[in-house]
Tab-separated table of C-alpha atoms and ligand atoms in Angstrom:
chain	number	residue	atom	x	y	z
A	309	MET	CA	4.804	-13.179	-29.268
A	310	GLY	CA	2.968	-13.217	-25.993
A	311	LYS	CA	4.698	-11.627	-23.039
A	312	LYS	CA	6.156	-13.350	-20.023
A	313	VAL	CA	5.707	-11.630	-16.694
A	314	LEU	CA	7.232	-12.291	-13.288
A	315	VAL	CA	5.308	-10.978	-10.276
A	316	ILE	CA	7.207	-10.838	-6.994
A	317	GLY	CA	5.375	-11.413	-3.733
A	318	GLN	CA	2.835	-13.701	-2.125
A	319	GLY	CA	-0.023	-11.678	-0.664
A	320	GLY	CA	-3.490	-10.565	-1.647
A	321	ARG	CA	-2.026	-7.549	-3.397
A	322	GLU	CA	0.071	-9.776	-5.647
A	323	HIS	CA	-2.900	-12.057	-6.315
A	324	ALA	CA	-4.849	-8.999	-7.475
A	325	LEU	CA	-1.982	-7.879	-9.737
A	326	VAL	CA	-1.635	-11.371	-11.231
A	327	TRP	CA	-5.417	-11.602	-11.708
A	328	LYS	CA	-5.464	-8.358	-13.677
A	329	LEU	CA	-2.307	-9.130	-15.657
A	330	ALA	CA	-3.777	-12.516	-16.596
A	331	GLN	CA	-6.586	-10.679	-18.410
A	332	SER	CA	-4.180	-8.927	-20.716
A	333	PRO	CA	-4.392	-10.251	-24.271
A	334	ARG	CA	-0.681	-9.480	-24.532
A	335	VAL	CA	0.354	-11.727	-21.641
A	336	GLU	CA	1.100	-15.345	-22.457
A	337	LYS	CA	2.585	-16.583	-19.200
A	338	ILE	CA	2.847	-15.345	-15.642
A	339	TYR	CA	5.278	-16.566	-13.026
A	340	ALA	CA	4.957	-15.613	-9.375
A	341	ALA	CA	7.736	-15.760	-6.793
A	342	PRO	CA	6.779	-17.275	-4.478
A	343	GLY	CA	3.021	-16.767	-5.041
A	344	ASN	CA	0.219	-18.496	-3.115
A	345	PRO	CA	-2.529	-21.083	-3.799
A	346	GLY	CA	-4.859	-18.452	-5.280
A	347	ILE	CA	-2.150	-17.121	-7.559
A	348	ALA	CA	-1.287	-20.692	-8.586
A	349	LYS	CA	-4.591	-20.908	-10.490
A	350	LEU	CA	-3.420	-18.146	-12.820
A	351	ALA	CA	0.346	-18.328	-12.762
A	352	GLU	CA	3.210	-20.733	-12.258
A	353	CYS	CA	4.520	-20.289	-8.739
A	354	ILE	CA	8.236	-20.663	-8.300
A	355	ALA	CA	9.963	-21.325	-5.004
A	356	ILE	CA	12.093	-18.210	-4.796
A	357	SER	CA	11.441	-15.799	-1.958
A	358	ALA	CA	10.686	-12.140	-2.662
A	359	GLY	CA	13.914	-11.192	-0.895
A	360	ASP	CA	16.262	-13.296	-2.992
A	361	VAL	CA	17.222	-10.689	-5.584
A	362	GLU	CA	20.052	-12.658	-7.199
A	363	GLN	CA	17.968	-15.789	-7.736
A	364	LEU	CA	15.076	-13.728	-9.070
A	365	LEU	CA	17.428	-12.054	-11.527
A	366	GLN	CA	18.797	-15.411	-12.626
A	367	PHE	CA	15.268	-16.755	-13.070
A	368	ALA	CA	14.214	-13.733	-15.142
A	369	ARG	CA	17.257	-14.140	-17.375
A	370	ASP	CA	16.877	-17.899	-17.819
A	371	ASN	CA	13.185	-17.616	-18.648
A	372	ASN	CA	13.305	-14.564	-20.923
A	373	ILE	CA	10.950	-12.583	-18.715
A	374	ASP	CA	9.697	-9.489	-20.560
A	375	LEU	CA	8.605	-7.586	-17.473
A	376	THR	CA	8.984	-8.064	-13.726
A	377	VAL	CA	6.501	-6.455	-11.329
A	378	VAL	CA	7.486	-5.988	-7.682
A	379	GLY	CA	4.749	-6.251	-5.039
A	380	PRO	CA	6.286	-5.612	-1.600
A	381	GLU	CA	8.608	-2.817	-0.501
A	382	ALA	CA	11.514	-4.837	0.902
A	383	PRO	CA	13.003	-5.935	-2.435
A	384	LEU	CA	12.677	-2.345	-3.702
A	385	MET	CA	14.689	-1.027	-0.766
A	386	ASP	CA	17.209	-3.807	-1.391
A	387	GLY	CA	17.736	-2.524	-4.911
A	388	ILE	CA	16.024	-5.197	-6.978
A	389	VAL	CA	15.119	-2.615	-9.611
A	390	ASP	CA	18.706	-1.373	-9.790
A	391	ARG	CA	19.994	-4.934	-10.265
A	392	PHE	CA	17.483	-5.776	-12.998
A	393	GLN	CA	18.119	-2.477	-14.794
A	394	GLN	CA	21.875	-3.039	-14.700
A	395	ALA	CA	21.262	-6.431	-16.268
A	396	GLY	CA	19.164	-4.814	-19.008
A	397	LEU	CA	15.895	-6.334	-17.806
A	398	LYS	CA	12.597	-4.473	-17.605
A	399	ILE	CA	11.152	-4.124	-14.153
A	400	PHE	CA	8.281	-2.041	-12.817
A	401	GLY	CA	9.135	-0.199	-9.604
A	402	PRO	CA	11.447	2.471	-8.223
A	403	THR	CA	15.187	2.080	-7.674
A	404	ALA	CA	16.497	1.891	-4.120
A	405	ARG	CA	17.316	5.608	-4.117
A	406	ALA	CA	13.832	6.467	-5.352
A	407	ALA	CA	12.170	4.026	-2.941
A	408	GLU	CA	13.591	6.083	-0.076
A	409	LEU	CA	10.361	7.999	-0.463
A	410	GLU	CA	8.949	5.086	1.535
A	411	GLY	CA	12.092	3.837	3.266
A	412	SER	CA	13.125	7.048	5.000
A	413	LYS	CA	10.588	9.398	6.480
A	414	VAL	CA	13.388	11.879	7.230
A	415	PHE	CA	14.392	11.923	3.560
A	416	THR	CA	10.790	12.422	2.514
A	417	LYS	CA	9.919	15.124	5.031
A	418	ASN	CA	13.056	17.083	4.115
A	419	LEU	CA	12.253	16.732	0.416
A	420	LEU	CA	8.693	17.955	0.985
A	421	LYS	CA	9.975	20.934	2.956
A	422	LYS	CA	12.625	21.800	0.378
A	423	TYR	CA	10.088	21.815	-2.458
A	424	GLY	CA	7.218	23.389	-0.557
A	425	ILE	CA	4.928	20.364	-0.820
A	426	PRO	CA	2.212	20.391	1.862
A	427	THR	CA	2.834	18.185	4.892
A	428	ALA	CA	2.613	18.419	8.692
A	429	GLU	CA	5.037	20.843	10.369
A	430	PHE	CA	7.966	18.822	11.768
A	431	GLU	CA	11.532	18.618	13.025
A	432	VAL	CA	14.028	15.743	12.886
A	433	PHE	CA	15.833	14.623	16.059
A	434	ASP	CA	18.437	12.199	17.311
A	435	GLU	CA	18.627	13.725	20.799
A	436	ILE	CA	16.012	12.949	23.400
A	437	GLU	CA	15.898	16.321	25.157
A	438	LEU	CA	15.564	18.325	21.956
A	439	ALA	CA	12.836	16.001	20.707
A	440	ARG	CA	10.956	16.357	23.986
A	441	ASN	CA	11.163	20.130	23.911
A	442	TYR	CA	9.706	20.247	20.454
A	443	ALA	CA	6.937	17.788	21.361
A	444	ARG	CA	6.107	19.949	24.379
A	445	PHE	CA	5.610	22.911	22.076
A	446	PHE	CA	2.514	21.094	20.750
A	447	THR	CA	1.280	19.424	23.927
A	448	ASP	CA	1.514	22.683	25.911
A	449	GLN	CA	-1.116	24.047	23.535
A	450	GLY	CA	-3.299	21.011	24.320
A	451	LYS	CA	-2.591	19.536	20.912
A	452	LYS	CA	-1.713	15.978	20.012
A	453	VAL	CA	1.726	15.356	18.553
A	454	VAL	CA	2.978	12.606	16.264
A	455	ILE	CA	6.265	10.776	16.803
A	456	LYS	CA	7.701	8.653	13.963
A	457	VAL	CA	10.817	6.610	13.418
A	458	ASP	CA	12.755	7.345	10.258
A	459	GLY	CA	12.928	3.835	8.818
A	460	LEU	CA	10.570	0.982	8.065
A	461	ALA	CA	8.843	-0.455	11.120
A	462	ALA	CA	6.057	-2.667	9.772
A	463	GLY	CA	3.499	0.061	10.371
A	464	LYS	CA	4.313	0.269	14.067
A	465	GLY	CA	6.778	3.152	14.001
A	466	VAL	CA	4.197	5.932	14.276
A	467	ILE	CA	2.719	7.056	17.591
A	468	VAL	CA	-0.041	9.635	17.709
A	469	ALA	CA	0.518	10.939	21.257
A	470	ASN	CA	-2.456	12.457	23.047
A	471	ASP	CA	-0.400	14.303	25.629
A	472	TRP	CA	3.072	14.997	26.925
A	473	GLU	CA	3.324	11.699	28.837
A	474	GLU	CA	2.597	9.628	25.750
A	475	ALA	CA	4.902	11.719	23.595
A	476	SER	CA	7.726	11.445	26.077
A	477	GLN	CA	7.263	7.672	26.340
A	478	ALA	CA	7.312	7.282	22.564
A	479	ILE	CA	10.489	9.344	22.268
A	480	ASP	CA	12.182	7.289	24.987
A	481	SER	CA	11.127	4.040	23.400
A	482	MET	CA	12.493	5.082	20.011
A	483	LEU	CA	15.673	6.988	20.928
A	484	LYS	CA	16.661	5.544	24.314
A	485	GLU	CA	15.392	1.966	24.362
A	486	LYS	CA	15.934	1.576	20.617
A	487	SER	CA	12.706	-0.416	20.302
A	488	PHE	CA	12.890	-0.036	16.529
A	489	GLY	CA	16.621	-0.656	16.199
A	490	SER	CA	18.434	1.467	13.657
A	491	ALA	CA	15.120	2.456	12.001
A	492	GLY	CA	14.812	4.757	15.027
A	493	ASN	CA	18.267	6.352	14.944
A	494	LYS	CA	16.465	9.473	13.856
A	495	ILE	CA	12.893	10.373	14.655
A	496	ILE	CA	10.405	12.919	13.434
A	497	VAL	CA	8.241	14.930	15.768
A	498	GLU	CA	5.361	16.537	13.942
A	499	GLU	CA	2.107	18.392	14.129
A	500	CYS	CA	-0.965	16.171	14.352
A	501	LEU	CA	-3.144	16.804	11.322
A	502	ILE	CA	-6.900	16.726	11.592
A	503	GLY	CA	-9.170	15.540	8.816
A	504	GLN	CA	-10.136	12.527	6.735
A	505	GLU	CA	-7.416	10.138	5.712
A	506	VAL	CA	-7.335	8.908	2.119
A	507	SER	CA	-4.881	7.188	-0.160
A	508	PHE	CA	-4.124	8.102	-3.723
A	509	PHE	CA	-2.388	5.949	-6.304
A	510	ALA	CA	-0.554	7.221	-9.352
A	511	ILE	CA	1.808	5.599	-11.828
A	512	SER	CA	4.930	7.500	-12.888
A	513	ASP	CA	7.576	6.888	-15.515
A	514	GLY	CA	9.928	9.292	-13.747
A	515	GLU	CA	8.559	12.357	-15.449
A	516	ASN	CA	4.921	11.929	-16.412
A	517	ILE	CA	2.176	10.682	-14.180
A	518	VAL	CA	-1.055	8.819	-14.713
A	519	SER	CA	-3.543	8.997	-11.897
A	520	LEU	CA	-5.156	5.718	-10.959
A	521	VAL	CA	-7.636	6.135	-8.146
A	522	SER	CA	-8.218	7.165	-4.555
A	523	ALA	CA	-9.042	4.652	-1.844
A	524	GLN	CA	-9.660	4.344	1.851
A	525	ASP	CA	-8.118	1.629	3.985
A	526	HIS	CA	-9.390	0.401	7.377
A	527	LYS	CA	-6.313	-0.069	9.496
A	528	GLN	CA	-7.707	-0.950	12.898
A	529	VAL	CA	-8.814	-4.486	13.567
A	530	PHE	CA	-12.274	-3.757	14.990
A	531	ASP	CA	-15.366	-1.885	13.847
A	532	ASN	CA	-15.484	1.884	14.279
A	533	ASP	CA	-11.683	2.015	14.041
A	534	GLY	CA	-11.171	0.224	17.353
A	535	GLY	CA	-8.310	-1.949	18.548
A	536	PRO	CA	-4.749	-2.214	17.315
A	537	ASN	CA	-3.537	-1.472	13.796
A	538	THR	CA	-3.319	-4.230	11.212
A	539	GLY	CA	-1.979	-4.415	7.685
A	540	GLY	CA	-5.474	-3.352	6.581
A	541	MET	CA	-8.874	-5.003	7.162
A	542	GLY	CA	-10.650	-3.726	4.074
A	543	ALA	CA	-10.755	-0.966	1.513
A	544	TYR	CA	-12.907	0.724	-1.054
A	545	ILE	CA	-12.204	3.036	-3.943
A	546	ASN	CA	-13.333	6.586	-4.681
A	547	PRO	CA	-14.260	7.738	-1.169
A	548	PRO	CA	-16.749	10.623	-1.533
A	549	VAL	CA	-14.449	13.009	0.376
A	550	PHE	CA	-12.054	12.723	-2.536
A	551	THR	CA	-13.899	15.154	-4.778
A	552	ALA	CA	-12.764	16.294	-8.215
A	553	GLU	CA	-11.458	19.454	-6.570
A	554	VAL	CA	-9.427	17.500	-4.031
A	555	LYS	CA	-8.085	15.296	-6.795
A	556	ASP	CA	-6.866	18.359	-8.720
A	557	GLN	CA	-5.161	19.675	-5.607
A	558	VAL	CA	-3.523	16.340	-4.877
A	559	ILE	CA	-2.216	15.962	-8.412
A	560	ASN	CA	-1.036	19.540	-8.856
A	561	GLN	CA	0.204	20.332	-5.350
A	562	ILE	CA	1.545	16.933	-4.332
A	563	ILE	CA	1.953	14.171	-6.931
A	564	ARG	CA	3.408	16.168	-9.838
A	565	PRO	CA	5.663	18.276	-7.599
A	566	VAL	CA	7.083	15.250	-5.787
A	567	ILE	CA	7.861	13.378	-9.026
A	568	GLU	CA	9.503	16.567	-10.304
A	569	ALA	CA	11.410	17.001	-7.034
A	570	MET	CA	12.680	13.436	-7.243
A	571	ARG	CA	13.806	14.023	-10.824
A	572	LYS	CA	15.669	17.169	-9.779
A	573	GLU	CA	17.338	15.231	-6.968
A	574	GLY	CA	18.517	12.626	-9.480
A	575	ARG	CA	16.176	10.034	-8.024
A	576	PHE	CA	14.046	9.345	-11.051
A	577	TYR	CA	10.843	7.747	-9.667
A	578	GLN	CA	9.387	5.019	-11.886
A	579	GLY	CA	6.618	2.838	-10.469
A	580	VAL	CA	3.478	3.285	-8.464
A	581	LEU	CA	3.373	6.153	-6.015
A	582	PHE	CA	1.005	5.509	-3.119
A	583	ALA	CA	0.345	8.723	-1.217
A	584	GLY	CA	-1.102	8.629	2.287
A	585	LEU	CA	-2.925	11.946	2.667
A	586	MET	CA	-4.837	13.891	5.265
A	587	LEU	CA	-7.573	16.122	3.881
A	588	THR	CA	-7.325	19.072	6.246
A	589	ASP	CA	-9.193	22.368	6.310
A	590	ALA	CA	-6.085	23.858	4.730
A	591	GLY	CA	-6.105	21.347	1.888
A	592	PRO	CA	-4.579	17.904	1.353
A	593	LYS	CA	-1.287	17.193	3.133
A	594	VAL	CA	1.140	14.308	2.863
A	595	LEU	CA	1.272	11.822	5.742
A	596	GLU	CA	3.587	9.417	3.984
A	597	PHE	CA	4.464	7.836	0.671
A	598	ASN	CA	4.748	4.189	-0.216
A	599	ALA	CA	6.763	3.009	-3.174
A	600	ARG	CA	4.436	0.090	-3.961
A	601	PHE	CA	0.786	-0.808	-4.256
A	602	GLY	CA	-1.334	-0.902	-1.097
A	603	ASP	CA	-2.605	-4.076	0.473
A	604	PRO	CA	-5.674	-4.412	0.580
A	605	GLU	CA	-6.340	-1.319	-1.580
A	606	THR	CA	-5.043	-3.112	-4.677
A	607	GLN	CA	-7.585	-5.886	-4.188
A	608	ALA	CA	-10.366	-3.288	-4.484
A	609	ILE	CA	-8.670	-1.406	-7.337
A	610	MET	CA	-7.797	-4.165	-9.810
A	611	PRO	CA	-11.334	-5.471	-10.455
A	612	ALA	CA	-12.447	-1.888	-11.123
A	613	LEU	CA	-9.599	-1.002	-13.434
A	614	LYS	CA	-10.346	-0.913	-17.142
A	615	GLY	CA	-7.798	-1.600	-19.817
A	616	ASP	CA	-4.586	-3.521	-19.960
A	617	LEU	CA	-2.389	-3.518	-16.861
A	618	TYR	CA	0.551	-5.029	-18.718
A	619	THR	CA	0.577	-2.167	-21.205
A	620	LEU	CA	0.302	0.396	-18.403
A	621	PHE	CA	3.327	-1.055	-16.599
A	622	GLU	CA	5.306	-1.489	-19.806
A	623	THR	CA	4.592	2.092	-20.860
A	624	ALA	CA	5.783	3.372	-17.472
A	625	VAL	CA	8.975	1.319	-17.643
A	626	ASN	CA	9.605	2.655	-21.154
A	627	GLY	CA	9.169	6.247	-19.987
A	628	GLU	CA	6.254	6.861	-22.328
A	629	LEU	CA	3.353	7.720	-20.029
A	630	LYS	CA	2.776	11.154	-21.520
A	631	ASP	CA	-0.884	11.339	-22.611
A	632	TYR	CA	-1.591	7.815	-21.325
A	633	GLU	CA	-4.943	7.513	-19.637
A	634	VAL	CA	-6.434	4.953	-17.332
A	635	ALA	CA	-10.135	4.404	-16.757
A	636	ILE	CA	-11.816	2.996	-13.684
A	637	ASN	CA	-15.348	1.568	-13.544
A	638	GLU	CA	-18.007	3.968	-12.456
A	639	GLY	CA	-19.609	2.769	-9.259
A	640	ALA	CA	-18.217	1.131	-6.175
A	641	SER	CA	-15.593	-1.501	-5.477
A	642	ILE	CA	-15.128	-2.840	-1.980
A	643	CYS	CA	-12.827	-5.357	-0.345
A	644	VAL	CA	-13.368	-7.092	3.006
A	645	VAL	CA	-10.455	-8.969	4.569
A	646	LEU	CA	-11.121	-12.226	6.428
A	647	ALA	CA	-8.568	-12.698	9.203
A	648	SER	CA	-7.423	-15.481	11.510
A	649	LYS	CA	-8.283	-15.660	15.183
A	650	GLY	CA	-5.751	-13.603	17.120
A	651	TYR	CA	-4.648	-11.367	14.235
A	652	PRO	CA	-2.950	-8.828	14.417
A	653	GLY	CA	-1.368	-10.610	17.383
A	654	ALA	CA	-0.256	-14.246	17.335
A	655	TYR	CA	-2.799	-16.094	15.223
A	656	ASP	CA	-4.126	-19.576	14.434
A	657	LYS	CA	-3.078	-21.444	11.313
A	658	GLY	CA	-4.155	-24.605	9.532
A	659	LYS	CA	-7.934	-24.086	9.751
A	660	VAL	CA	-10.000	-25.523	6.907
A	661	ILE	CA	-11.522	-22.864	4.640
A	662	ARG	CA	-15.020	-23.696	3.415
A	663	GLY	CA	-17.600	-22.123	1.147
A	664	LEU	CA	-15.458	-20.560	-1.575
A	665	GLU	CA	-17.344	-22.571	-4.201
A	666	ASP	CA	-20.584	-20.881	-3.112
A	667	VAL	CA	-19.637	-17.278	-3.827
A	668	SER	CA	-21.245	-15.542	-6.798
A	669	ARG	CA	-19.462	-15.602	-10.111
A	670	ASP	CA	-18.855	-11.864	-10.158
A	671	THR	CA	-17.291	-11.855	-6.692
A	672	VAL	CA	-13.525	-11.990	-6.676
A	673	ILE	CA	-11.625	-13.803	-3.945
A	674	PHE	CA	-7.983	-12.971	-3.460
A	675	HIS	CA	-5.791	-15.211	-1.342
A	676	ALA	CA	-3.324	-13.778	1.163
A	677	GLY	CA	-2.527	-16.329	3.885
A	678	THR	CA	-3.644	-19.707	2.556
A	679	VAL	CA	-1.966	-23.035	1.892
A	680	GLU	CA	-3.125	-26.171	0.100
A	681	LYS	CA	-2.650	-29.495	1.858
A	682	ASP	CA	-4.083	-32.856	0.807
A	683	ASP	CA	-6.556	-31.127	-1.518
A	684	GLN	CA	-7.809	-28.890	1.255
A	685	LEU	CA	-7.415	-25.158	1.492
A	686	LEU	CA	-6.158	-24.109	4.920
A	687	THR	CA	-5.476	-20.800	6.619
A	688	ASN	CA	-1.801	-19.923	6.776
A	689	GLY	CA	-1.546	-16.255	7.720
A	690	GLY	CA	-3.088	-13.418	9.698
A	691	ARG	CA	-4.966	-11.989	6.768
A	692	VAL	CA	-6.353	-15.019	4.943
A	693	LEU	CA	-8.643	-13.912	2.110
A	694	ALA	CA	-10.033	-10.761	0.561
A	695	VAL	CA	-13.605	-10.728	-0.742
A	696	VAL	CA	-14.128	-8.109	-3.439
A	697	VAL	CA	-17.339	-6.996	-5.110
A	698	GLN	CA	-18.410	-4.217	-7.443
A	699	GLY	CA	-21.692	-2.388	-7.088
A	700	ALA	CA	-23.631	0.396	-8.740
A	701	ASN	CA	-23.063	2.386	-5.548
A	702	MET	CA	-21.561	1.900	-2.104
A	703	ALA	CA	-24.797	0.857	-0.399
A	704	GLU	CA	-25.290	-1.906	-2.924
A	705	ALA	CA	-21.651	-2.981	-2.815
A	706	ILE	CA	-21.616	-3.143	0.982
A	707	ASN	CA	-24.753	-5.275	0.996
A	708	LYS	CA	-23.387	-7.581	-1.641
A	709	VAL	CA	-19.973	-8.033	-0.111
A	710	TYR	CA	-21.303	-8.996	3.307
A	711	ASN	CA	-23.690	-11.476	1.690
A	712	GLU	CA	-20.697	-13.100	0.070
A	713	VAL	CA	-18.635	-13.033	3.263
A	714	LYS	CA	-21.400	-15.029	4.995
A	715	LYS	CA	-20.810	-17.922	2.616
A	716	ILE	CA	-17.196	-18.358	3.679
A	717	HIS	CA	-16.084	-19.984	6.881
A	718	PHE	CA	-13.032	-21.046	8.824
A	719	ASN	CA	-12.564	-21.575	12.506
A	720	GLY	CA	-11.912	-18.276	14.295
A	721	MET	CA	-12.555	-16.172	11.175
A	722	HIS	CA	-13.053	-12.505	11.926
A	723	PHE	CA	-13.609	-9.419	9.825
A	724	ARG	CA	-14.844	-5.874	10.174
A	725	THR	CA	-18.546	-5.400	9.552
A	726	ASP	CA	-18.274	-1.686	8.759
A	727	ILE	CA	-16.017	-1.544	5.707
A	728	GLY	CA	-17.091	1.335	3.493
A	729	ARG	CA	-19.655	2.666	5.932
A	730	LYS	CA	-17.810	5.988	6.183
A	731	ALA	CA	-18.661	6.558	2.527
A	732	LEU	CA	-22.380	6.350	3.316
A	733	LYS	CA	-22.234	8.919	6.093
A	734	ARG	CA	-21.307	11.658	3.671
B	1454	AMP	P1	2.363	6.997	8.389
B	1454	AMP	O1	3.041	5.652	8.373
B	1454	AMP	O2	3.295	8.137	8.448
B	1454	AMP	O3	1.288	7.140	7.348
B	1454	AMP	O4	1.537	6.994	9.756
B	1454	AMP	C1	0.659	5.955	10.090
B	1454	AMP	C2	-0.665	6.535	10.507
B	1454	AMP	O5	-0.491	7.454	11.592
B	1454	AMP	C3	-1.338	7.343	9.414
B	1454	AMP	O6	-2.048	6.519	8.559
B	1454	AMP	C4	-2.203	8.276	10.229
B	1454	AMP	O7	-3.389	7.630	10.636
B	1454	AMP	C5	-1.361	8.542	11.431
B	1454	AMP	N1	-0.567	9.785	11.266
B	1454	AMP	C6	0.696	9.870	10.786
B	1454	AMP	N2	1.118	11.141	10.772
B	1454	AMP	C7	0.101	11.886	11.238
B	1454	AMP	C8	-0.094	13.285	11.462
B	1454	AMP	N3	0.869	14.169	11.222
B	1454	AMP	N4	-1.271	13.678	11.936
B	1454	AMP	C9	-2.257	12.799	12.211
B	1454	AMP	N5	-2.151	11.485	12.032
B	1454	AMP	C10	-0.991	11.015	11.558
B	1455	LIG	N1	-2.899	-0.709	3.255
B	1455	LIG	C1	-1.764	0.004	3.656
B	1455	LIG	C2	-0.513	-0.398	3.040
B	1455	LIG	O1	-0.456	-1.172	2.101
B	1455	LIG	O2	0.512	0.108	3.475
């Protein structure tokens, strides 16, 4: 019997997961909650929000779902995996206690310290004066210092302070003015690491790991890493800085030890582990972990992934990843995000999207913020679409992807023109 899958979420990342799952010969039917117009071409979208754990559970029960896959972090933190497991249903993702690896930076930093896993030197504070003193220790040496809130803050809870003034302001904003609410009850003050930033994705069943791939995101809205941070304006896989040697270090010094540490702490980590890393002169160090797939990294990863995603997820959920291997296409995969005017600030909506029918057959378009109205596809979010192409190498892929981007249009559309260019400089 073919398998029934429920994918939770509505962004480009979830479209990419659905797209890949739909290729599995084992999958008969995919539901997405709530999904989006792109996902609707491959799956049945159901009107349950990603945050409504009880309704999702009821739906999975009523429809004999074989496997549920969670896209965003919020339901993980809310314990969706715990609830499904208690009900005897299979679900891919970490429990709430395991997802603290993303949900609490204080938890994670303390875990890393306890198990000797490389990360920036840090202290945890809830008192302003003590935090300032520690920050001054770095700024007095003319070094930058990083101030972070403990909890989730939609990517805005990290300040890289250039000097004492900026550090002091960030500490005040977090601890005194409570700009981040309870997410900032505790803060971390840490050493600023210098190097290239990369992401690494691995799948764990709680004990064994399978490495997927490395990737590089482009967080700032403008070319050359200018302007404010966004959810991610583009990504590509296998950045050249992530050599085989670095990969070995990351797996043996970071990924395996952290999965083992979580097991020892009784926080069995099953799901995808997304490590944000800085490649420093002293080796790779952890910036942060996410308990979910990256967006837009996943849009670049899925078209390059070989094999059956359903079986990979199922094997992880069953705790049988030992000796499992995943292959990724040789060559390049690159994703360029098309965003609405104003994003990442307040942005336009309801603009007609044109040209999708003109893109090449081997180009993949993932929807993020779109809506269908009267047979027209309209923009409906900050990040609207992701354009993904594969190439024999990065130069070719970059050329190809921007040729495809040219074919697509909506009023106010903007995108970075330098996605992947860092890979060419090496
Ligand atoms: P995080 O959410 O902890 O990954 O932080 C967000 C971003 O801030 C990272 O992607 C880095 O660009 C930057 N960052 C965080 N921690 C550090 C650090 N210790 N040194 C340098 N940059 C950092
Ligand atoms: N692209 C970064 C993230 O998904 O958090």
